[in-house]
PDB file of C-alpha atoms and ligand atoms in Angstrom:
ATOM      1  CA  MET A   1     -36.849  -4.735  12.807  1.00  0.00           C
ATOM      2  CA  ASN A   2     -33.351  -5.069  12.078  1.00  0.00           C
ATOM      3  CA  ILE A   3     -31.385  -7.760  14.416  1.00  0.00           C
ATOM      4  CA  ALA A   4     -27.729  -8.695  14.540  1.00  0.00           C
ATOM      5  CA  VAL A   5     -26.090 -11.583  16.208  1.00  0.00           C
ATOM      6  CA  TYR A   6     -22.489 -10.941  17.622  1.00  0.00           C
ATOM      7  CA  PRO A   7     -21.119 -14.385  18.329  1.00  0.00           C
ATOM      8  CA  GLY A   8     -18.122 -15.494  20.081  1.00  0.00           C
ATOM      9  CA  THR A   9     -16.201 -17.441  22.857  1.00  0.00           C
ATOM     10  CA  PHE A  10     -15.601 -14.224  25.008  1.00  0.00           C
ATOM     11  CA  ASP A  11     -13.120 -16.076  27.247  1.00  0.00           C
ATOM     12  CA  PRO A  12     -13.143 -13.219  28.716  1.00  0.00           C
ATOM     13  CA  CYS A  13     -14.678 -10.244  26.995  1.00  0.00           C
ATOM     14  CA  THR A  14     -12.548  -7.293  26.680  1.00  0.00           C
ATOM     15  CA  ASN A  15     -12.718  -3.508  25.990  1.00  0.00           C
ATOM     16  CA  GLY A  16     -12.640  -4.513  22.139  1.00  0.00           C
ATOM     17  CA  HIS A  17     -15.627  -6.836  22.580  1.00  0.00           C
ATOM     18  CA  LEU A  18     -17.452  -3.962  24.087  1.00  0.00           C
ATOM     19  CA  SER A  19     -16.538  -1.266  21.498  1.00  0.00           C
ATOM     20  CA  ILE A  20     -17.948  -3.713  18.755  1.00  0.00           C
ATOM     21  CA  ILE A  21     -21.363  -4.213  20.911  1.00  0.00           C
ATOM     22  CA  ARG A  22     -21.692  -0.571  21.703  1.00  0.00           C
ATOM     23  CA  ARG A  23     -21.093   0.359  17.728  1.00  0.00           C
ATOM     24  CA  THR A  24     -23.621  -2.574  16.755  1.00  0.00           C
ATOM     25  CA  ALA A  25     -26.181  -1.580  19.139  1.00  0.00           C
ATOM     26  CA  ALA A  26     -26.024   2.098  17.561  1.00  0.00           C
ATOM     27  CA  VAL A  27     -26.905   0.928  14.139  1.00  0.00           C
ATOM     28  CA  PHE A  28     -29.226  -2.342  14.918  1.00  0.00           C
ATOM     29  CA  ASP A  29     -32.510  -2.384  16.722  1.00  0.00           C
ATOM     30  CA  ARG A  30     -31.452  -5.321  18.720  1.00  0.00           C
ATOM     31  CA  VAL A  31     -28.302  -7.169  19.026  1.00  0.00           C
ATOM     32  CA  TYR A  32     -27.773 -10.507  20.720  1.00  0.00           C
ATOM     33  CA  VAL A  33     -24.738 -11.113  22.030  1.00  0.00           C
ATOM     34  CA  ALA A  34     -24.155 -14.911  21.558  1.00  0.00           C
ATOM     35  CA  ILE A  35     -21.685 -17.110  23.602  1.00  0.00           C
ATOM     36  CA  LEU A  36     -20.657 -20.246  22.071  1.00  0.00           C
ATOM     37  CA  ASN A  37     -21.118 -23.163  24.710  1.00  0.00           C
ATOM     38  CA  ASN A  38     -19.674 -26.149  23.157  1.00  0.00           C
ATOM     39  CA  SER A  39     -16.377 -24.694  22.147  1.00  0.00           C
ATOM     40  CA  GLY A  40     -13.610 -27.234  21.464  1.00  0.00           C
ATOM     41  CA  LYS A  41     -11.338 -24.295  22.665  1.00  0.00           C
ATOM     42  CA  ASN A  42     -11.684 -25.395  26.173  1.00  0.00           C
ATOM     43  CA  PRO A  43     -12.354 -21.806  27.785  1.00  0.00           C
ATOM     44  CA  LEU A  44     -10.847 -21.053  31.003  1.00  0.00           C
ATOM     45  CA  PHE A  45     -14.110 -19.018  32.138  1.00  0.00           C
ATOM     46  CA  THR A  46     -16.832 -20.865  32.928  1.00  0.00           C
ATOM     47  CA  LEU A  47     -20.072 -20.118  30.584  1.00  0.00           C
ATOM     48  CA  GLU A  48     -21.777 -18.189  33.645  1.00  0.00           C
ATOM     49  CA  GLU A  49     -18.748 -16.476  34.400  1.00  0.00           C
ATOM     50  CA  ARG A  50     -18.824 -15.463  30.844  1.00  0.00           C
ATOM     51  CA  ILE A  51     -22.425 -14.507  30.673  1.00  0.00           C
ATOM     52  CA  ASP A  52     -22.363 -12.870  33.938  1.00  0.00           C
ATOM     53  CA  TYR A  53     -19.523 -10.454  32.678  1.00  0.00           C
ATOM     54  CA  LEU A  54     -21.192  -9.627  29.396  1.00  0.00           C
ATOM     55  CA  LYS A  55     -24.174  -8.816  31.142  1.00  0.00           C
ATOM     56  CA  ARG A  56     -22.600  -6.546  33.622  1.00  0.00           C
ATOM     57  CA  ILE A  57     -20.736  -4.576  30.945  1.00  0.00           C
ATOM     58  CA  THR A  58     -23.841  -4.337  28.633  1.00  0.00           C
ATOM     59  CA  ALA A  59     -26.115  -3.425  31.460  1.00  0.00           C
ATOM     60  CA  ASP A  60     -26.366   0.431  30.256  1.00  0.00           C
ATOM     61  CA  ILE A  61     -27.200  -0.745  26.263  1.00  0.00           C
ATOM     62  CA  PRO A  62     -31.070  -1.386  26.273  1.00  0.00           C
ATOM     63  CA  ASN A  63     -31.022  -3.099  22.957  1.00  0.00           C
ATOM     64  CA  VAL A  64     -28.485  -5.733  23.876  1.00  0.00           C
ATOM     65  CA  GLU A  65     -29.382  -9.233  25.078  1.00  0.00           C
ATOM     66  CA  VAL A  66     -26.613 -11.799  26.189  1.00  0.00           C
ATOM     67  CA  GLU A  67     -27.443 -15.298  25.369  1.00  0.00           C
ATOM     68  CA  CYS A  68     -25.596 -18.516  24.779  1.00  0.00           C
ATOM     69  CA  PHE A  69     -25.823 -20.837  21.778  1.00  0.00           C
ATOM     70  CA  SER A  70     -24.648 -24.514  20.954  1.00  0.00           C
ATOM     71  CA  GLY A  71     -24.639 -26.065  17.637  1.00  0.00           C
ATOM     72  CA  LEU A  72     -24.411 -24.220  14.286  1.00  0.00           C
ATOM     73  CA  LEU A  73     -24.461 -20.367  14.416  1.00  0.00           C
ATOM     74  CA  ILE A  74     -26.863 -20.248  11.786  1.00  0.00           C
ATOM     75  CA  ASP A  75     -29.500 -22.140  13.510  1.00  0.00           C
ATOM     76  CA  TYR A  76     -29.250 -19.633  16.310  1.00  0.00           C
ATOM     77  CA  VAL A  77     -29.301 -16.680  14.061  1.00  0.00           C
ATOM     78  CA  HIS A  78     -32.477 -18.143  12.365  1.00  0.00           C
ATOM     79  CA  GLN A  79     -34.083 -18.723  15.931  1.00  0.00           C
ATOM     80  CA  LYS A  80     -33.647 -15.003  16.546  1.00  0.00           C
ATOM     81  CA  ASN A  81     -34.918 -14.052  13.464  1.00  0.00           C
ATOM     82  CA  ALA A  82     -31.463 -12.160  12.612  1.00  0.00           C
ATOM     83  CA  GLN A  83     -30.245 -10.907   9.363  1.00  0.00           C
ATOM     84  CA  VAL A  84     -26.785 -10.180  10.126  1.00  0.00           C
ATOM     85  CA  ILE A  85     -23.931 -11.855  11.879  1.00  0.00           C
ATOM     86  CA  ILE A  86     -20.990  -9.259  13.245  1.00  0.00           C
ATOM     87  CA  ARG A  87     -17.650 -10.017  13.493  1.00  0.00           C
ATOM     88  CA  GLY A  88     -15.022  -7.604  14.323  1.00  0.00           C
ATOM     89  CA  LEU A  89     -11.509  -7.293  12.606  1.00  0.00           C
ATOM     90  CA  ARG A  90      -8.360  -6.473  13.830  1.00  0.00           C
ATOM     91  CA  ALA A  91      -5.768  -7.075  11.618  1.00  0.00           C
ATOM     92  CA  VAL A  92      -5.039  -8.901   8.459  1.00  0.00           C
ATOM     93  CA  SER A  93      -4.067 -11.843  10.579  1.00  0.00           C
ATOM     94  CA  ASP A  94      -7.856 -12.522  11.489  1.00  0.00           C
ATOM     95  CA  PHE A  95      -8.939 -12.393   7.817  1.00  0.00           C
ATOM     96  CA  GLU A  96      -8.581 -15.737   6.709  1.00  0.00           C
ATOM     97  CA  TYR A  97     -10.230 -17.353   9.682  1.00  0.00           C
ATOM     98  CA  GLU A  98     -12.944 -14.912   9.361  1.00  0.00           C
ATOM     99  CA  PHE A  99     -13.375 -15.007   5.632  1.00  0.00           C
ATOM    100  CA  GLN A 100     -13.287 -19.046   6.020  1.00  0.00           C
ATOM    101  CA  MET A 101     -16.052 -18.783   8.594  1.00  0.00           C
ATOM    102  CA  ALA A 102     -18.080 -16.143   6.654  1.00  0.00           C
ATOM    103  CA  LEU A 103     -18.152 -18.372   3.673  1.00  0.00           C
ATOM    104  CA  THR A 104     -19.080 -21.328   5.341  1.00  0.00           C
ATOM    105  CA  ASN A 105     -22.299 -19.518   6.993  1.00  0.00           C
ATOM    106  CA  ARG A 106     -23.121 -18.199   3.731  1.00  0.00           C
ATOM    107  CA  LYS A 107     -23.134 -21.469   2.133  1.00  0.00           C
ATOM    108  CA  LEU A 108     -25.192 -23.162   5.001  1.00  0.00           C
ATOM    109  CA  ALA A 109     -27.535 -20.072   4.786  1.00  0.00           C
ATOM    110  CA  PRO A 110     -27.614 -17.654   2.099  1.00  0.00           C
ATOM    111  CA  ASP A 111     -30.179 -15.191   3.688  1.00  0.00           C
ATOM    112  CA  VAL A 112     -27.793 -14.343   6.420  1.00  0.00           C
ATOM    113  CA  GLU A 113     -25.326 -11.572   5.869  1.00  0.00           C
ATOM    114  CA  THR A 114     -21.824 -11.508   8.026  1.00  0.00           C
ATOM    115  CA  LEU A 115     -20.471  -7.704   8.272  1.00  0.00           C
ATOM    116  CA  PHE A 116     -17.128  -7.128   9.569  1.00  0.00           C
ATOM    117  CA  MET A 117     -16.542  -4.102  11.810  1.00  0.00           C
ATOM    118  CA  ALA A 118     -13.143  -2.779  11.886  1.00  0.00           C
ATOM    119  CA  THR A 119     -12.016  -2.534  15.354  1.00  0.00           C
ATOM    120  CA  GLU A 120     -11.304   0.592  17.029  1.00  0.00           C
ATOM    121  CA  ALA A 121      -7.588   1.432  16.466  1.00  0.00           C
ATOM    122  CA  ARG A 122      -6.877   1.889  20.457  1.00  0.00           C
ATOM    123  CA  TYR A 123      -7.866  -1.777  20.607  1.00  0.00           C
ATOM    124  CA  SER A 124      -6.410  -3.499  17.552  1.00  0.00           C
ATOM    125  CA  TYR A 125      -3.714  -5.031  19.532  1.00  0.00           C
ATOM    126  CA  LEU A 126      -6.328  -6.603  22.136  1.00  0.00           C
ATOM    127  CA  SER A 127      -7.584 -10.270  22.529  1.00  0.00           C
ATOM    128  CA  SER A 128      -8.825 -12.268  25.199  1.00  0.00           C
ATOM    129  CA  SER A 129      -5.371 -14.411  24.900  1.00  0.00           C
ATOM    130  CA  ILE A 130      -3.431 -11.370  25.692  1.00  0.00           C
ATOM    131  CA  VAL A 131      -5.657 -10.300  28.510  1.00  0.00           C
ATOM    132  CA  LYS A 132      -5.298 -13.903  30.060  1.00  0.00           C
ATOM    133  CA  GLU A 133      -1.355 -13.781  29.539  1.00  0.00           C
ATOM    134  CA  VAL A 134      -1.135 -10.329  31.076  1.00  0.00           C
ATOM    135  CA  ALA A 135      -3.262 -10.960  34.242  1.00  0.00           C
ATOM    136  CA  ALA A 136      -1.533 -14.594  34.746  1.00  0.00           C
ATOM    137  CA  LEU A 137       2.073 -12.660  34.540  1.00  0.00           C
ATOM    138  CA  GLY A 138       0.572 -10.144  37.090  1.00  0.00           C
ATOM    139  CA  GLY A 139       0.325  -7.257  34.580  1.00  0.00           C
ATOM    140  CA  CYS A 140      -2.262  -4.460  34.793  1.00  0.00           C
ATOM    141  CA  LEU A 141      -5.571  -4.717  33.138  1.00  0.00           C
ATOM    142  CA  ASP A 142      -6.319  -1.234  32.695  1.00  0.00           C
ATOM    143  CA  ASP A 143      -7.643  -0.326  29.424  1.00  0.00           C
ATOM    144  CA  LEU A 144      -7.912  -3.966  28.379  1.00  0.00           C
ATOM    145  CA  VAL A 145     -11.048  -5.065  30.053  1.00  0.00           C
ATOM    146  CA  PRO A 146     -13.980  -3.282  31.445  1.00  0.00           C
ATOM    147  CA  GLU A 147     -13.762  -1.538  34.996  1.00  0.00           C
ATOM    148  CA  CYS A 148     -16.500  -3.615  36.387  1.00  0.00           C
ATOM    149  CA  ILE A 149     -15.275  -6.886  35.821  1.00  0.00           C
ATOM    150  CA  ARG A 150     -11.450  -6.326  36.065  1.00  0.00           C
ATOM    151  CA  ALA A 151     -11.297  -7.603  39.794  1.00  0.00           C
ATOM    152  CA  ASP A 152     -13.172 -10.509  38.963  1.00  0.00           C
ATOM    153  CA  ILE A 153     -10.867 -11.350  35.986  1.00  0.00           C
ATOM    154  CA  GLU A 154      -7.741 -10.885  38.055  1.00  0.00           C
ATOM    155  CA  GLU A 155      -8.984 -12.704  40.913  1.00  0.00           C
ATOM    156  CA  LYS A 156      -9.875 -16.163  38.758  1.00  0.00           C
ATOM    157  CA  ILE A 157      -6.663 -15.946  36.967  1.00  0.00           C
ATOM    158  CA  ASN A 158      -4.753 -15.881  40.323  1.00  0.00           C
ATOM    159  CA  LYS A 159      -6.591 -18.274  41.661  1.00  0.00           C
ATOM    160  CA  MET A 160      -5.860 -20.747  38.697  1.00  0.00           C
ATOM    161  CA  GLY A 161      -2.109 -19.787  39.302  1.00  0.00           C
ATOM    162  CA  GLU A 162      -2.538 -21.033  42.653  1.00  0.00           C
ATOM    163  CA  LEU A 163      -3.448 -24.734  41.776  1.00  0.00           C
TER     164      LEU A 163
HETATM  165  O1  LIG B   1     -14.598 -15.683  19.632  1.00  0.00           O
HETATM  166  P1  LIG B   1     -14.272 -16.609  18.500  1.00  0.00           P
HETATM  167  O2  LIG B   1     -13.846 -18.027  18.969  1.00  0.00           O
HETATM  168  O3  LIG B   1     -13.355 -16.265  17.521  1.00  0.00           O
HETATM  169  O4  LIG B   1     -15.686 -16.868  17.962  1.00  0.00           O
HETATM  170  C1  LIG B   1     -15.915 -18.134  17.054  1.00  0.00           C
HETATM  171  C2  LIG B   1     -17.460 -18.654  16.716  1.00  0.00           C
HETATM  172  C3  LIG B   1     -18.216 -18.758  18.051  1.00  0.00           C
HETATM  173  C4  LIG B   1     -18.182 -17.350  16.273  1.00  0.00           C
HETATM  174  C5  LIG B   1     -17.564 -19.793  15.566  1.00  0.00           C
HETATM  175  O5  LIG B   1     -16.816 -20.823  16.548  1.00  0.00           O
HETATM  176  C6  LIG B   1     -18.858 -20.259  15.646  1.00  0.00           C
HETATM  177  O6  LIG B   1     -19.534 -19.826  14.883  1.00  0.00           O
HETATM  178  N1  LIG B   1     -18.899 -21.502  16.266  1.00  0.00           N
HETATM  179  C7  LIG B   1     -20.227 -22.354  15.895  1.00  0.00           C
HETATM  180  C8  LIG B   1     -20.320 -23.472  15.386  1.00  0.00           C
HETATM  181  C9  LIG B   1     -20.436 -22.998  13.356  1.00  0.00           C
HETATM  182  O7  LIG B   1     -21.681 -22.619  13.472  1.00  0.00           O
HETATM  183  N2  LIG B   1     -19.678 -23.408  12.739  1.00  0.00           N
HETATM  184  C10 LIG B   1     -20.015 -23.423  11.449  1.00  0.00           C
HETATM  185  C11 LIG B   1     -19.311 -21.829  10.813  1.00  0.00           C
HETATM  186  S1  LIG B   1     -17.323 -21.980  10.963  1.00  0.00           S
END
């Protein structure tokens, strides 16, 4: 069985993430979407919210499972008997960080490959940070995040603005 892990912070997930998940699910038998639990990035959305959003947007993809992990990514990858880590690449600006991560993971676990998937051109500008900024400033999230989680993301960010 070919198993891939698609890791990230997903704060929150976007249409760009969903596109990578769908395309990965089309070529692997099983895909684990793995949300980092102990991120020093101080996410805006709670782990429970991020899990819930990812589960809702992937509910129609039978070979996708949403989980969280803490500690080293490669330990989680081994635990899942996965052979591959998937990362989306949007632009040259992503490359240095991604290359560093891929080489570190390869050093730690030579049996695990990192595969980069080029993002769809229509999502090449999109990021979780952009989504948060647009929402915080009252902009429209159409086409940026999946429809079924849009209202929840807007509500959460509006509430944060009131604090
Ligand atoms: O969506 P992100 O924030 O770019 O995802 C980064 C992530 C979660 C893939 C990365 O931070 C990670 O794998 N963290 C786990 C810790 C780890 O394994 N570090 C060593 C490899 S750099």
